[in-house]
Coordinates of C-alpha atoms in Angstrom, one line a residue:
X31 CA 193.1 8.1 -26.9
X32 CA 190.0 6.1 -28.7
X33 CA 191.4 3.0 -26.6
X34 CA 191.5 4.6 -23.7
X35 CA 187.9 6.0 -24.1
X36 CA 187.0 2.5 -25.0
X37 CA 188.5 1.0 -21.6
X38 CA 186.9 3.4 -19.8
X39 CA 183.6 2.6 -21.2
X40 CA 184.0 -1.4 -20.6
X41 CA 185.1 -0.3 -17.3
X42 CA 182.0 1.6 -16.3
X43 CA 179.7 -1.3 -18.2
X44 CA 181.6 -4.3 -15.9
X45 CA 181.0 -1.5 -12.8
X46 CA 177.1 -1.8 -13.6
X47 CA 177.0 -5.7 -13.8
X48 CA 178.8 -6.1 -10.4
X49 CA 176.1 -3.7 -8.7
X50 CA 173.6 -5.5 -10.5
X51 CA 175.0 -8.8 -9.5
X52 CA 175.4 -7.6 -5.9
X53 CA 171.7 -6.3 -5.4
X54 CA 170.0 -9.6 -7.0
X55 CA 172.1 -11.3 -4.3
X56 CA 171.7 -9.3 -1.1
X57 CA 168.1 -10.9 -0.3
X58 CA 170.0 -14.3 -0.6
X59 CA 172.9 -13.1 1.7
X60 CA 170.0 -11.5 4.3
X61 CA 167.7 -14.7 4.2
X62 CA 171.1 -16.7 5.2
X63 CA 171.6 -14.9 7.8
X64 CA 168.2 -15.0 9.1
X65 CA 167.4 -18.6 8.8

């Protein structure tokens, strides 16, 4: 049960870096588009 509460806690963490990841790079992705 601890492993799985572990898992579940790496999972949320690795959730949080993506969205992180995926607003620093928007205004990147937008300026491409526009120019």
């Amino acid at each position: 049960m601890s492993l799985n509460h572990e898992d579940e806690k790496t999972t949320k963490k690795s959730h949080a870096f993506g969205f992180y990841v995926w607003i620093r790079g928007l205004p990147v992705f937008v300026v491409n588009l526009l120019f």
